[in-house]
Coordinates of C-alpha atoms in Angstrom, one line a residue:
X249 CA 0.0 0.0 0.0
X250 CA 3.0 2.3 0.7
X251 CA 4.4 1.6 -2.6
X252 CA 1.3 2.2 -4.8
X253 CA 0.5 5.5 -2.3
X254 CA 4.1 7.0 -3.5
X255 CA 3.7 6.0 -6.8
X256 CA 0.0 7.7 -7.2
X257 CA 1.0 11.0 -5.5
X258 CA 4.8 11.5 -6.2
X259 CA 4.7 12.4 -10.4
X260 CA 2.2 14.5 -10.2
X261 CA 4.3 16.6 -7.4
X262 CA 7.5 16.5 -9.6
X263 CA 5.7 18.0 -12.1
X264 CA 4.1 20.3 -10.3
X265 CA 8.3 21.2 -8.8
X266 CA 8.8 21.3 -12.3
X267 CA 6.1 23.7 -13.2
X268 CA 7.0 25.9 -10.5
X269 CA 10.7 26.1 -11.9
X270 CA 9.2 27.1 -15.5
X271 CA 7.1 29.5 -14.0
X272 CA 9.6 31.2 -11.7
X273 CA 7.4 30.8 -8.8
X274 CA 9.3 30.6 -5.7
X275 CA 5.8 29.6 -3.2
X276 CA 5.0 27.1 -5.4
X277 CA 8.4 25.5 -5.3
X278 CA 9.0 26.1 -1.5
X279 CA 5.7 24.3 -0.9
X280 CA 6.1 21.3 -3.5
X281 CA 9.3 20.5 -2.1
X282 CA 8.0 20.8 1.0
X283 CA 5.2 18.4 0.7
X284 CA 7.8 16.1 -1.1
X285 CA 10.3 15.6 1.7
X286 CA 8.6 13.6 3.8
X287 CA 7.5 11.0 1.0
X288 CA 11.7 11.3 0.1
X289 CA 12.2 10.8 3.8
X290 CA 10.0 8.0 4.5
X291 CA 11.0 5.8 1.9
X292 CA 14.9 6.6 2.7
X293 CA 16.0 8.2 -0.6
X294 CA 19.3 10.4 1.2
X295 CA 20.7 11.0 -2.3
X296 CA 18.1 13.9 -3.0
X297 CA 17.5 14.8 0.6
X298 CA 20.1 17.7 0.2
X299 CA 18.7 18.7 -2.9
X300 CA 15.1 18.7 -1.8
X301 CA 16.1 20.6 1.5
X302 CA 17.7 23.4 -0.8
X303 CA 14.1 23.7 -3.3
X304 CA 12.1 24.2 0.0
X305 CA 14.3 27.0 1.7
X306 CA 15.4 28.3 -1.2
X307 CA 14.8 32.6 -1.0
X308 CA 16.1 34.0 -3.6
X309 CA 13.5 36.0 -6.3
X310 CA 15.7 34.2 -8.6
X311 CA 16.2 30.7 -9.8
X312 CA 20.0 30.5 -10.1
X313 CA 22.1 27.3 -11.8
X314 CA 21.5 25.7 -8.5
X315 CA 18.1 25.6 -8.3
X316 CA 17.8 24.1 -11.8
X317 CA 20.7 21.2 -10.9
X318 CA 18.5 20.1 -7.5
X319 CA 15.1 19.9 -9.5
X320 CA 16.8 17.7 -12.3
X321 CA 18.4 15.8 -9.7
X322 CA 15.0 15.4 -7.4
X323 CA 13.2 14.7 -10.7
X324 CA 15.5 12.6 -12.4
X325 CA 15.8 10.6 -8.9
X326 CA 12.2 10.2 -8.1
X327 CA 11.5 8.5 -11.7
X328 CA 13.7 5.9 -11.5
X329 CA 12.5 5.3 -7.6
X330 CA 8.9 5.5 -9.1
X331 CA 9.7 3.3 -11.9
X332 CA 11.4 0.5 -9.7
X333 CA 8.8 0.9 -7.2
X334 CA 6.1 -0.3 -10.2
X335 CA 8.7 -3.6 -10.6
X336 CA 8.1 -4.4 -6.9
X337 CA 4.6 -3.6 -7.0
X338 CA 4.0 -6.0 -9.9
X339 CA 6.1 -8.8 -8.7
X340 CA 3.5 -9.2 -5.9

């Protein structure tokens, strides 16, 4: 059930990160990577905890080179998670 929760909710927040980014919204980005740390945290994904941490404090009016590397990083991360995540879920 954990599994197929994260799997449901998690793409449509990495988009959302992602749309934030594109639209140079700083709330929406603060609040999307807030809402995804705990799913990153419960499911023990420390590669991107870093990376999230920075998208949810992040202050600047600005997106600078490294907002754009932790949100490629988060994304790029939280596919492949996602994807293996399906495997398990269908080996069941």
């Amino acid at each position: 059930m954990l599994l197929e929760t994260f799997i449901r909710t998690v793409p449509p927040m990495t988009s959302n990160l992602e749309e934030a980014f594109r639209n140079n919204d700083l709330k929406a980005l603060n609040e999307t990577a807030h809402k995804l740390k705990p799913n990153i945290q419960m499911m023990g994904i420390k590669s991107i905890i870093e990376s999230i941490r920075n998208l949810e404090y992040y202050k600047s009016d600005k997106f600078d080179d490294t907002v754009y590397s932790d949100i490629v990083q988060v994304i790029s991360s939280l596919s492949s998670v996602v994807e293996d995540f399906k495997l398990l879920v269908v080996k069941k």
